Structures are given as structure tokens and as C-alpha cells.
Coordinates of C-alpha atoms in Angstrom, one line a residue:
M1 CA 23.6 24.1 0.0
T2 CA 22.2 23.8 -3.5
S3 CA 23.7 26.5 -5.8
I4 CA 23.4 27.7 -9.4
G5 CA 26.5 28.8 -11.1
G6 CA 28.4 28.3 -7.9
A7 CA 26.5 31.2 -6.2
E8 CA 24.7 30.7 -2.8
M9 CA 21.8 32.9 -1.7
V10 CA 24.0 34.0 1.3
D11 CA 27.8 34.1 1.1
W12 CA 28.4 32.7 4.6
N13 CA 32.2 33.0 4.5
L14 CA 31.9 36.6 3.6
A15 CA 29.5 37.1 6.5
V16 CA 32.1 35.7 8.9
A17 CA 34.9 37.7 7.3
T18 CA 32.9 40.9 7.4
A19 CA 31.8 40.5 11.0
T20 CA 35.4 39.6 12.1
R21 CA 36.8 42.6 10.4
L22 CA 34.2 45.0 11.9
V23 CA 33.9 43.6 15.4
R24 CA 35.0 45.9 18.1
P25 CA 38.1 45.0 20.0
G26 CA 37.5 43.6 23.5
P27 CA 38.7 45.1 26.8
D28 CA 42.4 45.4 27.5
V29 CA 43.5 42.4 29.4
S30 CA 46.9 40.6 29.6
R31 CA 47.4 37.1 28.4
D32 CA 47.5 35.8 32.0
E33 CA 44.4 37.7 32.9
A34 CA 42.6 36.3 29.9
R35 CA 43.6 32.7 30.9
A36 CA 42.4 33.3 34.4
V37 CA 39.0 34.6 33.2
V38 CA 38.5 31.6 30.9
A39 CA 39.4 29.2 33.7
E40 CA 37.1 30.9 36.2
L41 CA 34.2 30.9 33.7
R42 CA 34.7 27.1 33.2
R43 CA 34.6 26.6 37.0
H44 CA 31.5 28.7 37.5
A45 CA 29.7 26.9 34.6
K46 CA 30.4 23.6 36.3
A47 CA 29.4 24.8 39.7
S48 CA 26.2 26.3 38.2
E49 CA 24.9 22.9 37.1
G50 CA 24.3 21.7 40.7
H51 CA 22.8 25.1 41.8
V52 CA 20.4 25.3 38.9
R53 CA 19.3 21.7 39.0
G54 CA 18.7 21.8 42.7
F55 CA 16.6 25.0 42.5
T56 CA 14.6 24.1 39.4
R57 CA 14.3 20.3 40.1
L58 CA 15.0 19.7 36.5
G59 CA 17.6 17.4 35.1
T60 CA 18.3 15.7 38.4
E61 CA 20.1 12.9 36.5
D62 CA 23.4 13.5 34.7
T63 CA 21.8 14.6 31.4
H64 CA 24.4 17.3 30.6
D65 CA 26.4 16.0 27.7
T66 CA 26.8 19.4 26.1
P67 CA 30.2 21.2 26.2
V68 CA 30.9 24.6 27.6
L69 CA 32.9 26.8 25.1
V70 CA 34.5 30.0 26.4
V71 CA 34.8 32.1 23.2
D72 CA 35.8 35.5 21.9
R73 CA 33.6 37.7 19.7
P74 CA 34.7 36.2 16.4
G75 CA 34.1 32.7 17.9
W76 CA 30.5 33.8 18.8
V77 CA 30.1 35.0 15.2
R78 CA 31.2 31.7 13.7
A79 CA 28.9 29.7 15.9
N80 CA 25.9 31.8 15.0
V81 CA 26.6 31.8 11.3
A82 CA 26.7 28.0 11.5
G83 CA 23.4 28.0 13.3
F84 CA 21.8 30.4 10.9
R85 CA 23.0 28.4 7.9
E86 CA 21.3 25.3 9.3
L87 CA 18.1 27.0 10.2
L88 CA 17.7 28.9 7.0
K89 CA 18.6 26.1 4.6
P90 CA 15.0 25.1 3.7
L91 CA 14.0 28.7 3.0
L92 CA 17.1 29.5 1.0
D93 CA 16.8 26.3 -1.0
K94 CA 13.3 27.3 -1.9
M95 CA 14.4 30.8 -2.9
Q96 CA 17.3 29.3 -4.9
E97 CA 14.9 27.1 -6.8
R98 CA 12.7 30.1 -7.6
R99 CA 15.7 32.1 -8.7
G100 CA 16.9 29.3 -11.0
S101 CA 13.8 29.7 -13.2
T102 CA 14.3 33.5 -13.6
P103 CA 16.3 34.8 -16.5
G104 CA 19.7 36.0 -15.2
G105 CA 18.9 34.6 -11.8
A106 CA 22.3 33.0 -11.3
V107 CA 24.1 36.3 -12.0
L108 CA 21.8 38.3 -9.8
G109 CA 22.2 35.6 -7.1
A110 CA 26.0 35.8 -7.1
V111 CA 25.8 39.6 -6.4
G112 CA 22.9 39.2 -4.0
G113 CA 24.6 36.5 -2.0
K114 CA 27.6 38.7 -1.4
V115 CA 25.4 41.7 -0.5
T116 CA 23.5 39.6 2.0
G117 CA 26.7 38.2 3.4
V118 CA 28.0 41.7 4.1
E119 CA 24.7 42.8 5.6
L120 CA 24.6 39.7 7.9
G121 CA 28.2 40.2 8.9
M122 CA 27.5 43.9 9.8
L123 CA 24.5 42.8 12.0
L124 CA 26.6 40.1 13.7
S125 CA 29.4 42.5 14.4
F126 CA 27.0 44.8 16.1
L127 CA 25.5 41.9 18.2
S128 CA 28.8 40.2 19.0
S129 CA 29.8 42.8 21.6
R130 CA 26.4 42.6 23.4
V131 CA 25.9 38.9 24.1
L132 CA 27.3 37.6 27.4
G133 CA 26.3 34.0 26.8
Q134 CA 24.1 31.7 24.7
Y135 CA 23.0 28.1 24.5
E136 CA 23.4 27.4 20.8
T137 CA 21.5 24.3 19.8
F138 CA 21.1 24.3 16.0
A139 CA 24.5 24.3 14.4
P140 CA 25.8 20.8 13.5
A141 CA 28.7 19.5 15.5
T142 CA 32.2 20.2 14.1
R143 CA 35.7 20.1 15.6
E144 CA 35.4 23.8 16.2
L145 CA 31.9 23.5 17.6
P146 CA 31.6 20.3 19.5
A147 CA 28.2 19.2 20.7
G148 CA 26.7 16.5 22.9
A149 CA 26.7 12.9 21.8
N150 CA 22.9 12.8 21.8
G151 CA 22.5 15.8 19.5
G152 CA 22.6 18.5 22.1
G153 CA 24.1 21.9 21.5
R154 CA 26.8 23.8 23.3
L155 CA 26.9 26.6 25.9
L156 CA 28.8 29.7 24.7
L157 CA 30.3 32.2 27.2
V158 CA 31.7 35.3 25.5
A159 CA 34.6 36.2 27.8
P160 CA 35.5 39.7 26.5
N161 CA 31.9 40.8 26.8
I162 CA 31.6 39.5 30.4
V163 CA 34.7 41.4 31.4
H164 CA 33.6 44.5 29.6
V165 CA 30.2 44.6 31.4
E166 CA 31.6 43.8 34.8
R167 CA 34.0 46.7 34.4
E168 CA 31.4 49.1 33.0
L169 CA 29.0 48.3 36.0
D170 CA 31.9 48.4 38.5
V171 CA 30.8 45.2 40.2
Q172 CA 32.7 42.3 41.9
P173 CA 34.1 40.3 38.9
H174 CA 33.9 36.8 40.5
D175 CA 30.3 37.4 41.6
F176 CA 29.3 38.8 38.2
R177 CA 30.8 35.9 36.3
L178 CA 29.0 33.3 38.5
W179 CA 25.7 35.3 38.1
V180 CA 26.0 35.2 34.3
C181 CA 26.8 31.5 34.4
L182 CA 23.7 30.8 36.4
H183 CA 21.5 32.4 33.8
E184 CA 23.2 30.6 30.9
E185 CA 23.3 27.2 32.7
T186 CA 19.5 27.5 33.2
H187 CA 19.1 27.6 29.4
R188 CA 21.3 24.5 29.1
T189 CA 19.2 22.8 31.7
Q190 CA 16.0 23.7 29.9
F191 CA 17.1 22.0 26.7
T192 CA 18.8 19.0 28.2
A193 CA 16.0 18.2 30.7
V194 CA 13.2 18.8 28.2
P195 CA 14.2 16.6 25.2
W196 CA 11.3 17.7 22.9
L197 CA 12.1 21.5 23.3
R198 CA 14.7 21.8 20.6
D199 CA 12.7 20.0 18.0
H200 CA 9.6 22.0 18.9
L201 CA 11.4 25.3 18.5
Q202 CA 13.0 24.3 15.3
G203 CA 9.7 23.2 13.9
E204 CA 8.1 26.5 14.8
I205 CA 11.0 28.4 13.2
Q206 CA 10.7 26.3 10.1
S207 CA 7.0 26.9 9.9
F208 CA 7.6 30.6 10.2
L209 CA 10.2 30.6 7.4
G210 CA 8.0 28.3 5.3
E211 CA 5.4 31.1 5.2
T212 CA 8.0 33.6 3.9
E213 CA 7.1 35.2 0.5
V214 CA 9.7 34.2 -2.1
D215 CA 8.5 36.5 -4.8
P216 CA 11.1 39.3 -5.0
M217 CA 8.6 42.0 -5.7
T218 CA 6.5 41.1 -2.7
V219 CA 9.5 41.1 -0.4
L220 CA 10.6 44.5 -1.8
E221 CA 7.1 45.9 -1.3
R222 CA 7.1 44.8 2.4
V223 CA 10.6 46.2 2.9
R224 CA 9.4 49.5 1.4
E225 CA 6.4 49.7 3.7
A226 CA 8.7 48.9 6.7
A227 CA 11.2 51.6 5.7
Q228 CA 8.4 54.2 5.3
S229 CA 6.9 53.3 8.7
L230 CA 10.3 53.6 10.4
A231 CA 10.9 56.9 8.7
G232 CA 7.4 58.2 9.6
G233 CA 6.4 58.5 6.0
R234 CA 3.8 55.9 5.4
P235 CA 1.6 56.2 2.3
E236 CA -1.5 58.4 2.6
G237 CA -4.5 56.5 3.9
E238 CA -2.5 53.6 5.5
E239 CA -2.7 53.1 9.2
D240 CA 0.2 53.7 11.5
E241 CA 2.2 50.5 12.2
G242 CA 2.4 51.5 15.9
G243 CA 6.2 51.6 16.0
R244 CA 6.7 48.0 15.2
S245 CA 10.2 46.7 14.2
I246 CA 11.1 45.9 10.7
V247 CA 11.0 42.2 11.6
E248 CA 7.3 42.5 12.6
I249 CA 6.3 44.6 9.6
V250 CA 7.5 42.3 6.9
Q251 CA 5.5 39.4 8.3
T252 CA 2.5 37.7 6.7
P253 CA -0.6 37.1 9.0
A254 CA 0.4 33.5 9.3
Q255 CA 3.8 34.4 10.4
R256 CA 2.5 36.8 13.0
E257 CA 0.5 33.9 14.5
I258 CA 3.6 31.7 14.6
L259 CA 5.7 34.5 16.0
G260 CA 3.1 34.9 18.8
R261 CA 3.8 31.3 19.9
L262 CA 7.6 31.8 19.5
T263 CA 7.5 35.0 21.6
A264 CA 5.6 33.2 24.4
V265 CA 8.2 30.3 24.4
M266 CA 11.1 32.7 24.4
S267 CA 9.6 34.8 27.2
L268 CA 9.2 31.6 29.2
L269 CA 12.8 30.6 28.7
E270 CA 14.3 34.0 29.3
G271 CA 12.0 34.7 32.3
H272 CA 12.7 31.3 33.8
A273 CA 16.5 32.0 33.5
D274 CA 16.1 35.4 35.2
F275 CA 13.9 33.8 38.0
V276 CA 16.4 31.1 38.6
M277 CA 19.3 33.5 38.6
D278 CA 17.6 35.6 41.3
G279 CA 16.5 32.6 43.2
V280 CA 19.9 31.0 43.4
G281 CA 21.9 34.2 43.6
P282 CA 21.4 35.2 47.2
D283 CA 22.9 31.9 48.5
V284 CA 26.0 31.9 46.2
V285 CA 26.5 35.4 44.9
P286 CA 27.1 37.8 47.8
T287 CA 26.6 41.0 45.8
V288 CA 23.7 39.8 43.7
A289 CA 21.4 42.7 44.7
E290 CA 23.9 45.3 43.5
I291 CA 24.6 43.4 40.3
R292 CA 20.9 43.0 39.5
E293 CA 20.1 46.6 40.1
K294 CA 23.0 47.9 37.9
F295 CA 22.4 45.3 35.2
Q296 CA 18.7 46.2 35.0
Q297 CA 19.5 49.9 34.6
R298 CA 21.9 49.0 31.8
R299 CA 19.4 46.9 30.0
A300 CA 16.7 49.6 30.2
K301 CA 18.7 52.6 29.0
G302 CA 21.0 51.1 26.3
A303 CA 24.4 52.5 25.6
S304 CA 23.5 55.4 23.4
R305 CA 20.8 56.9 21.2
L306 CA 22.2 55.0 18.2
D307 CA 22.1 51.8 20.2
M308 CA 18.5 52.4 21.2
A309 CA 17.5 53.1 17.5
L310 CA 19.2 49.9 16.3
R311 CA 17.5 47.9 19.1
K312 CA 14.1 49.2 18.0
L313 CA 14.9 48.5 14.3
L314 CA 16.1 45.0 15.0
G315 CA 13.3 44.2 17.5
L316 CA 15.8 43.8 20.3
D317 CA 13.6 45.9 22.6
A318 CA 11.0 43.1 22.4
K319 CA 13.7 40.8 23.8
L320 CA 14.0 43.1 26.8
R321 CA 10.2 42.8 27.4
Q322 CA 10.6 39.0 27.2
Y323 CA 12.9 39.0 30.2
R324 CA 10.5 41.2 32.2
D325 CA 7.2 39.5 31.2
G326 CA 8.5 36.0 31.4
E327 CA 10.1 36.5 34.8
R328 CA 6.8 37.9 36.1
F329 CA 4.9 34.9 34.6
V330 CA 7.3 32.3 36.3
R331 CA 7.2 34.1 39.6
S332 CA 3.4 34.3 39.7
V333 CA 3.0 30.6 38.7
V334 CA 5.5 29.4 41.3
D335 CA 3.8 31.6 44.0
Q336 CA 0.4 29.9 43.1
V337 CA 1.3 26.3 42.6
G338 CA 5.0 25.9 43.6
M339 CA 8.0 24.8 41.6
D340 CA 6.7 21.3 40.9
G341 CA 3.4 22.8 39.7
F342 CA 5.3 25.3 37.5
N343 CA 7.3 22.4 36.0
R344 CA 4.2 21.1 34.3
V345 CA 5.0 23.7 31.7
W346 CA 7.7 21.3 30.4
T347 CA 5.3 18.4 29.9
S348 CA 4.6 18.9 26.2
P349 CA 4.1 21.7 23.6
N350 CA 0.5 21.8 24.7
T351 CA 1.4 22.9 28.2
L352 CA 3.6 25.8 27.1
P353 CA 2.0 29.2 27.9
T354 CA 0.4 31.2 25.1
K355 CA 1.3 34.9 24.5
T356 CA -1.9 35.9 26.3
E357 CA -1.1 33.6 29.3
I358 CA 2.4 35.1 29.7
A359 CA 0.5 38.3 30.5
K360 CA -2.1 36.5 32.6
P361 CA -0.4 33.6 34.5
A362 CA -3.7 32.7 36.3
D363 CA -5.1 31.7 32.9
W364 CA -2.3 29.2 32.4
V365 CA -2.8 27.8 35.9
A366 CA -6.5 27.4 35.2
R367 CA -6.0 25.7 31.9
V368 CA -3.2 23.3 32.9
H369 CA -3.8 22.6 36.5
R370 CA -7.6 22.7 36.9
K371 CA -8.1 20.8 33.7
A372 CA -5.7 18.1 34.9
E373 CA -7.4 17.9 38.3
S374 CA -11.0 17.8 37.0

């Protein structure tokens, strides 16, 4: 990354070090138990390929050239820092260029980069104990983070978090591990069977970042408004922000439009994974009904009042809605036009549902199917 005076806009190494230092310890397991968990997750990930491809009718050929990585919490942090660094590079380069023309910019940047690194590390330490798995597609391939030969990503399974949740829910461990793998394997299938999906998402994210205000005073003003809204102390005469997260409040109008499209895509991907997990589950996961019920209750209530406050602040409650709304969309479309009819959603970016269509699946069916048939 371009730097001035050796200072980057974000101290990525400090972000990793901070998160690793603050991350909570995982559940108490012996070395033999840990090895058995890793081996079983690898087996379930492999078995899930056939289950998911058979149910979704996607990726029927051997397109899976992406590795499965069973990681601990620090490993998940390192993978996501690498992904953030790649995604944010254009924005940070633009901010770096702006800072270089400001008197004292290099000195301020050196301090700011470390502050931002610490803040990012704190955020990732919080998230690292909550993620069960992830299809990471943006970080460049390295020896520590191998990727597919054709530019694919990698499937991450966070072993300590899976063990922690299965114990917390008091469910059958082997069934729960397979159930999680079915969800995450669906995401890998989505990206490997739909070649344009990764570039489309990256393009939307870059467009979103490209609209970011780089003037420091403008950014500070938006953060001030966000903080006042979250504290319930907005300036007199301003309208209530309606309980939006800080992520939503600091956006420009153009960014909100882009985020609407991104929200629709993420709702589709997450809802599709939940739909597949429930569709395949009864045939291969004997206790799927118990697991689903307990997991839904855990999702809804959060771990504590602090956890719920942080979820709202970071916009994570919106992600919970994505699972629910997206699954309802997929189920409704499959009921109306079948799995092959639903799979038209993967034809091109133009056949992806809009945010409005996620809430009204019949509108998507009318637009995509009736237009094609007319």
C-alpha cells in the first residue's frame, strides 16, 4: 500500500496483534479432542459437497477448487484482515493521497493508522468468537491462506466456535457440525457455480467505498450525528434516524442506494444457505429439528444486553433479518416455480432480486419468469 513517511492509513499488523491479544479463549478441549473435531469437520465439509449440489442442482460438475481451512479464532482474524486490506485498498489509497497534500498529514497519519488498527482489532476480537464459518473470497492467496487455482476463495470453519455453540445449545455434536457445514458449503457452491458473483460483489463494494467522503471534517460530522442519534441526543429540529446503525447513518444517499442492492444480494445468499440447510437436513441430520429450534432462539435473543447493544451499533441485527427475509424469499420462489425456476436468479446480475423483491417474491417471479416467457 502506498504510504507517506512509512505510515499506512491502517496499521494492519497492529489490528491482528490487538485482536489476537483480546480474543476470548476457546472452549476447554484436550489436544486429542481438538484433532478429532478438525478431522470430523473436514469429513463433513467433503460430504456436504454432494448433498448441497444434489439439492440445489448447482455446480454439478467438479468446480470446487477451493480449499477447506479449519481455523481457530486468531486464524479467522488473520484471514479477514487480509480480505479487508484487499477490499479497502482503493479507498485508503485515495485518502492517503488526500492526506499527503495536508500540512502535517504524514505525522497525523502515523498516529491515525495505529488508532484505526487498534479499533479494527477490537472489532475483530468481538466478532471472532461469534462466527461459525465463512466463505472468504477476497484475500489474495498466500501460503497461510491458500485459494483455488482459478482465483476462488477458501472455506473457513472456526472450530472453537462450533464446539462452543454445540455445548451451549446442548445438541448432538456430530449432527451440529454437519449442519453447520451444509450452510457454509452452500456459500462455497454459490461462488464456485456462479463465476460472475465474486466480481459483481466486489464491484458493488468498490462502488460503495468510492462514494465515501474523504474530507476529514465531513466524516467527523457524520460520526457526530451518528453518535448523537445512538445516544438519543440529536440536534434540535433534526428528524429521528429511526434507530439505524452507525453504518447506515454515515452513508451518503448514493451509498444507501448501493447498500440496498448489496443487502438484497446478501439476503439471497444467506437465505439460500438456510433454505438448503433445512432442505438437506432431515435426510442427513437426525436431530435437525432440535438444532434449528435452539439455534433460532440463540440468534434472536443474543448472549447479553451488551451483546445486543453492540449488534445494533454494528448493524449485525440487520444480518439476522437477512437470514429470515432471504429464506422466506427462496422458499416462496421455489414453491411457485420450482428449484430450476429459482436458479434463474444466478443467470446474471440483472436477475438478482432487488431489496423490494426480497420482501415481495412474486414481483421477482413476475419480472424474471413472465418477461422471459413473453
